[in-house]
CSV table of C-alpha atoms in Angstrom, one decimal:
chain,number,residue,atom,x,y,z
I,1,UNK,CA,96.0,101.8,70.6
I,2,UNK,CA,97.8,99.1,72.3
I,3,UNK,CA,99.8,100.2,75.4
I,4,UNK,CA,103.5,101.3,74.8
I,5,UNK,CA,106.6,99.6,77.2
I,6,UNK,CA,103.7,97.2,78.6
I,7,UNK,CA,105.1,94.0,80.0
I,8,UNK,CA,104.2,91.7,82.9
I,9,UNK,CA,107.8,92.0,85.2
I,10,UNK,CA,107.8,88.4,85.9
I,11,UNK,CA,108.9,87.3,82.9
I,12,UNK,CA,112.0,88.9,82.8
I,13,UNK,CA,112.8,89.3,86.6
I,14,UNK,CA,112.1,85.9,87.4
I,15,UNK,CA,111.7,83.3,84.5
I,16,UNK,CA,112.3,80.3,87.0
I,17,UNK,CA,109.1,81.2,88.4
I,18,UNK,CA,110.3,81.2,91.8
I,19,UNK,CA,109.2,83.7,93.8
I,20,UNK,CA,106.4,86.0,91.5
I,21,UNK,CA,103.4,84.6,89.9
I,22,UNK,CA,103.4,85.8,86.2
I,23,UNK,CA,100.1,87.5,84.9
I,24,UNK,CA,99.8,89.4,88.3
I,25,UNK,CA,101.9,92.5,87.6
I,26,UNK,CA,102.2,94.7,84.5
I,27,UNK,CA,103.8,98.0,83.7
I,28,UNK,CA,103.5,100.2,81.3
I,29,UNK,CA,103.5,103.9,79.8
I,30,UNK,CA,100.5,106.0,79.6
I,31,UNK,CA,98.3,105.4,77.2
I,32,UNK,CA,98.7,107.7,73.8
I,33,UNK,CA,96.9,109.0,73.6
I,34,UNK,CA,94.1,108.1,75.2
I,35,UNK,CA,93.0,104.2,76.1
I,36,UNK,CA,90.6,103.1,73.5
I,37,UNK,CA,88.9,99.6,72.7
I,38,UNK,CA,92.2,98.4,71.7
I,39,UNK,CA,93.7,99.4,75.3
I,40,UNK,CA,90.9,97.8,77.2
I,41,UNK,CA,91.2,94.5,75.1
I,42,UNK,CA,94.9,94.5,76.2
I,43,UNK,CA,93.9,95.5,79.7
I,44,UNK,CA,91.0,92.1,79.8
I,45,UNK,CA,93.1,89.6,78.0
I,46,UNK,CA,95.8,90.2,81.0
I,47,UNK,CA,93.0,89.8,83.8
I,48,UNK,CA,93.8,93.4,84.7
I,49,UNK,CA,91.1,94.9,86.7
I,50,UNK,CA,93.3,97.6,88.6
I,51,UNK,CA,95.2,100.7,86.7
I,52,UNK,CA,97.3,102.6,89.5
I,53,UNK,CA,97.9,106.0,87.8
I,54,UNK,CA,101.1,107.5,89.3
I,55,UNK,CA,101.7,110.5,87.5
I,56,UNK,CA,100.8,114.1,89.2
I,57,UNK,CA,97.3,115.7,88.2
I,58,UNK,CA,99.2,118.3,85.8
I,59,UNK,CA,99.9,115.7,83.9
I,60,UNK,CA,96.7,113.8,84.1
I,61,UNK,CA,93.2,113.9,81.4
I,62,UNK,CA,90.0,112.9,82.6
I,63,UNK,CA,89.7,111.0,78.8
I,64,UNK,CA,92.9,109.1,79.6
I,65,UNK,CA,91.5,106.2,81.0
I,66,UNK,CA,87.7,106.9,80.2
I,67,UNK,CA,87.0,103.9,78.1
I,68,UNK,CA,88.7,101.7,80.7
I,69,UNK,CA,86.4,102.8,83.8
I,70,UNK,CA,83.5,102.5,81.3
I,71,UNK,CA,84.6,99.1,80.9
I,72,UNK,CA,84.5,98.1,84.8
I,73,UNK,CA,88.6,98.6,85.2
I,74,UNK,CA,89.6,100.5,88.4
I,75,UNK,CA,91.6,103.5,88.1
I,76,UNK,CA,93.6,104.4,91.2
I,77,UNK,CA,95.2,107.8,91.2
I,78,UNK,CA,98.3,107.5,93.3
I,79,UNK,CA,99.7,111.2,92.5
I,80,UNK,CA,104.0,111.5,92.5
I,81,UNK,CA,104.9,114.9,91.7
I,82,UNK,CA,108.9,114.7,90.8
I,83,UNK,CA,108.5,118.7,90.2
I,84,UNK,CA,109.0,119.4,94.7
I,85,UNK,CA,111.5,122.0,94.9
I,86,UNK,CA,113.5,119.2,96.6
I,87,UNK,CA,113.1,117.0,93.9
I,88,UNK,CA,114.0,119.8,91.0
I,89,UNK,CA,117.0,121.2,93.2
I,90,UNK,CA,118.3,117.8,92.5
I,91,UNK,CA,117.3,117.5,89.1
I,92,UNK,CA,120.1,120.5,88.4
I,93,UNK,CA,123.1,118.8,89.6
I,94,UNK,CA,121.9,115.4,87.9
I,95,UNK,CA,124.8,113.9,85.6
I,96,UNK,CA,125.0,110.4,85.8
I,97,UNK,CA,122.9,107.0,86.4
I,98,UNK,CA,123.9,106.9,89.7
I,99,UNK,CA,122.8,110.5,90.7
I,100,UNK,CA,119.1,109.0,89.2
I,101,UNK,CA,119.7,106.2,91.3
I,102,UNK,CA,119.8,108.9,94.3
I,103,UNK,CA,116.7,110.9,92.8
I,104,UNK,CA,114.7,107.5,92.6
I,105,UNK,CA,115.6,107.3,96.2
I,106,UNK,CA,114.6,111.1,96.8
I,107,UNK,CA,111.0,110.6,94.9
I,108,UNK,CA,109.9,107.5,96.8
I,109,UNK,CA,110.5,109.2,100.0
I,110,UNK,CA,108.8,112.1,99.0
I,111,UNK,CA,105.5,110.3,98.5
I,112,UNK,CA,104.5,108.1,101.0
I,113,UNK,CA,101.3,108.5,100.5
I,114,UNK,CA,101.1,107.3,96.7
I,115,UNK,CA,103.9,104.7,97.3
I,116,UNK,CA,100.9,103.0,99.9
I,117,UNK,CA,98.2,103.8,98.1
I,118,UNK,CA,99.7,102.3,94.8
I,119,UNK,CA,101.0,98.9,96.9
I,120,UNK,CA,97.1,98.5,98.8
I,121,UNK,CA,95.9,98.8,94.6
I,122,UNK,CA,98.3,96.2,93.9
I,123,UNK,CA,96.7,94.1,96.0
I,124,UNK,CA,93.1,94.2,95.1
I,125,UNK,CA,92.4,90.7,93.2
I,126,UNK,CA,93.0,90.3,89.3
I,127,UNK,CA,96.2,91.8,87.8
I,128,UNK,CA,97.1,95.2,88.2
I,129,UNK,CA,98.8,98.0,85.8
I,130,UNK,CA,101.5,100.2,87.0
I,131,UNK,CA,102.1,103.4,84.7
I,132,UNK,CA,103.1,106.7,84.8
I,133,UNK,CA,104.4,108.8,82.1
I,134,UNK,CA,107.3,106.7,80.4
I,135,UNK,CA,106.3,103.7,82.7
I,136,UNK,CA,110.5,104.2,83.7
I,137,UNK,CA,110.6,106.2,87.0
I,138,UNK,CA,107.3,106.3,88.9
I,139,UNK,CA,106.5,103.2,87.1
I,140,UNK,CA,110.0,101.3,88.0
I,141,UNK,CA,110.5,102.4,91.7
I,142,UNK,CA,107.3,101.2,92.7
I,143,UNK,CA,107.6,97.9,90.6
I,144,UNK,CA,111.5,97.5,91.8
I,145,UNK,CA,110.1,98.1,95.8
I,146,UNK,CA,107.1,95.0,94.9
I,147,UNK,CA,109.1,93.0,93.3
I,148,UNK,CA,111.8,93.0,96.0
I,149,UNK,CA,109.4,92.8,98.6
I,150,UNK,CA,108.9,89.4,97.0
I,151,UNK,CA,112.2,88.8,97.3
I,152,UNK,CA,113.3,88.6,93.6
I,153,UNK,CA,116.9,89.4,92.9
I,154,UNK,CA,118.5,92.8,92.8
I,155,UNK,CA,120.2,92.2,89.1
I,156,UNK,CA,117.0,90.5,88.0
I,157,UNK,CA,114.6,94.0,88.8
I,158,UNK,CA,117.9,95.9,87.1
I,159,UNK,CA,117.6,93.8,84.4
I,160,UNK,CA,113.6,94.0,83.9
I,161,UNK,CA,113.8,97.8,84.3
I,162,UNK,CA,116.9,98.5,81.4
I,163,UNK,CA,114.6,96.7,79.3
I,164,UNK,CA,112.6,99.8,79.2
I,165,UNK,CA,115.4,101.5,77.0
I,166,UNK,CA,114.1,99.3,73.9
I,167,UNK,CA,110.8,101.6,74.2
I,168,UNK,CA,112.3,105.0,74.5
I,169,UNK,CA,111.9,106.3,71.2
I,170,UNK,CA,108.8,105.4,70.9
I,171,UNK,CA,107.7,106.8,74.3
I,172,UNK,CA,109.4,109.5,73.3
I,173,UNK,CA,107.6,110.2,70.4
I,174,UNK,CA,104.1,109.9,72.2
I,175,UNK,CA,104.8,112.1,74.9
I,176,UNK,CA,106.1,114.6,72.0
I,177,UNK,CA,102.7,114.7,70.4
I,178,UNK,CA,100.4,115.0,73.6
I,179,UNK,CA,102.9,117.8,75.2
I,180,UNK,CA,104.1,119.6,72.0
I,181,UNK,CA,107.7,119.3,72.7
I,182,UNK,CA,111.0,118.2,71.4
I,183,UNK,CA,111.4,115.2,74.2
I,184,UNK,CA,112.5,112.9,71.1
I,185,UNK,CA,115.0,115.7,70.9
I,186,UNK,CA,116.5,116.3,74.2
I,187,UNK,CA,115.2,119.6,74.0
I,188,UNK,CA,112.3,119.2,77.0
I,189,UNK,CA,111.9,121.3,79.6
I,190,UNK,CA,109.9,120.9,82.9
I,191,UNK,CA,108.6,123.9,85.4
I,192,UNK,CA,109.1,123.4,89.0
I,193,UNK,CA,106.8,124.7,91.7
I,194,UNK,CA,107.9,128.4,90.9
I,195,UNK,CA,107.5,128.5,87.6
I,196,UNK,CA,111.3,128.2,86.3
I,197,UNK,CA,112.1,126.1,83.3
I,198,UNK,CA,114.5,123.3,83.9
I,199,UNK,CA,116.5,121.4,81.8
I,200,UNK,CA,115.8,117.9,81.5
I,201,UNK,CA,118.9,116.1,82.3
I,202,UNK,CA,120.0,113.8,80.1
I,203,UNK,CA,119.9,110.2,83.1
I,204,UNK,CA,116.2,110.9,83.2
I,205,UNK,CA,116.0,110.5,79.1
I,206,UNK,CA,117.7,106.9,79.4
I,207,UNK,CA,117.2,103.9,81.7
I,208,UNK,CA,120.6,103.0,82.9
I,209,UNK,CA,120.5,99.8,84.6
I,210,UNK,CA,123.3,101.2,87.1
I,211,UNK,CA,120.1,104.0,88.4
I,212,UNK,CA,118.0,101.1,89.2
I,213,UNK,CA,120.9,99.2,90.9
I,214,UNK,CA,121.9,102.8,93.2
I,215,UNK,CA,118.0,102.6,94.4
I,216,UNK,CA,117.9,99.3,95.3
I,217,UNK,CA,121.2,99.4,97.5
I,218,UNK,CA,119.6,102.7,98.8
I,219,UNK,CA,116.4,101.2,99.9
I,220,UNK,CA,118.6,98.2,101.6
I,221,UNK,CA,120.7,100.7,103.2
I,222,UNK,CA,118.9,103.8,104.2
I,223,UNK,CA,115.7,101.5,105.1
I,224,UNK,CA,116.1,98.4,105.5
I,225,UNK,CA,114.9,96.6,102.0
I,226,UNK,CA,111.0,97.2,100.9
I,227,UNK,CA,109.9,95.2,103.5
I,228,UNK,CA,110.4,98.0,105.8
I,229,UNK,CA,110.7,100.7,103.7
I,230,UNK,CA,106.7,99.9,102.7
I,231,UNK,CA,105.5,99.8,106.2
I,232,UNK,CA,107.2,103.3,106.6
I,233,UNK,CA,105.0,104.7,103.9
I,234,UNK,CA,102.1,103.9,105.9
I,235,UNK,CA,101.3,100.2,104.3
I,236,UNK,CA,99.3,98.3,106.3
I,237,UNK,CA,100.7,94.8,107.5
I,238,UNK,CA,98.1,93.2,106.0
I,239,UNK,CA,98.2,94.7,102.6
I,240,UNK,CA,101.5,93.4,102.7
I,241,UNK,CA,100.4,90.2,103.2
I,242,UNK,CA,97.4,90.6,100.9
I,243,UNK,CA,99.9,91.1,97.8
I,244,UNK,CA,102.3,88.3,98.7
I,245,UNK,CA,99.1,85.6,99.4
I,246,UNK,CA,98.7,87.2,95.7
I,247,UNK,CA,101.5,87.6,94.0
I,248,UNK,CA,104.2,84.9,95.5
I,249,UNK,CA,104.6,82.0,94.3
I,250,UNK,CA,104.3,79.4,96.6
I,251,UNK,CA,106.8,76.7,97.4
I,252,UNK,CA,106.1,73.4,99.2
């Protein structure tokens, strides 16, 4: 089955071709439920040779991305748990697209590790695949923090990750089927690290183009824009440079 809310960033966030190379970049959900020949076709006819796998390993199957390792695709786990207590305590008090904005914020700080490990994958040669669950939070902080370090506009990464709200349902629905709960309903529930059921609120079950605005002014204000909030993580100056000699488009 053919990947669900896949789409190369570029194409929306920068159509003038300015500043990212298309076909370099993709995002997407996980695959439902399982990548098969179909998935891996999609993955080769996009030159992807990288799959950076940011959800945590509760949420993970070793049959997930099976047939694409078989096929010679790279899988890169780059593990963000949004379940801290932290991160949950948050969770409670969300109510609006700003507060997710703030909890986007929250998460990327939370993992440096995975935010480097998932930039260095992104700059392996060939295209790479971002994806966590929905391919909407893991998936849209860590595309937002590349594509700004590429210096693409703020209302151009907003715009690129609303456009994930046209896949909802149908993310939705897959995630419904592999987890056996009402997420097309509103009804879902997550655990955090105690084992308390918490309410999924309802910002996390829509992508509000205002949440992805909130992070981005964060990242500017609390750190200084990508380009020194990455370094902070731990990434090397020369992965940095690895993905821009790869990924930016090149202006004489």
């Amino acid at each position: 089955m053919s990947l669900v809310n896949f789409r190369d960033p570029a194409v929306l966030s920068d159509p003038d071709g300015r500043r990212i190379r298309p076909g370099v970049l993709f995002r997407s959900a996980q695959p439902f439920p399982a990548a098969d020949e179909a998935t891996v076709a999609q993955l080769r006819g996009c030159d992807i040779r990288t799959v950076v796998d940011l959800r945590d390993t509760r949420e993970t199957d070793p049959a997930d991305w099976a047939a694409a390792e078989a096929a010679g695709i790279a899988v890169v786990a780059a593990p963000v748990n949004p379940a801290t207590d932290g991160l949950t305590e948050r969770m409670r008090t969300m109510a609006t697209a700003a507060d997710l904005g703030d909890w986007y914020m929250l998460l990327a700080e939370s993992a440096p590790g995975a935010v480097a490990a998932a930039v260095e994958a992104a700059a392996r040669p060939g295209a790479v695949l971002l994806h966590c669950a929905a391919g909407k939070d893991r998936t849209g902080l860590l595309t937002a923090l590349l594509l700004d370090l590429l210096g693409v506009p703020a209302e151009r990464i907003v715009a690129d990750y609303a456009r994930t709200a046209d896949a909802l349902p149908q993310i939705f629905a897959g995630l419904a089927e592999r987890h056996r709960t009402a997420l097309n309903d509103r009804k879902a529930r997550v655990t955090d690290s105690a084992g308390r059921e918490l309410a999924i609120p309802a910002p996390l079950l829509e992508a509000p183009a205002e949440a992805m605005a909130v992070f981005l002014d964060r990242v500017r204000t609390r750190h200084g824009g990508a380009e020194a909030f990455l370094p902070a993580c731990g990434v090397p100056t020369a992965t940095l440079a690895a993905f821009r000699a790869k990924a930016a488009v090149v202006t004489v």
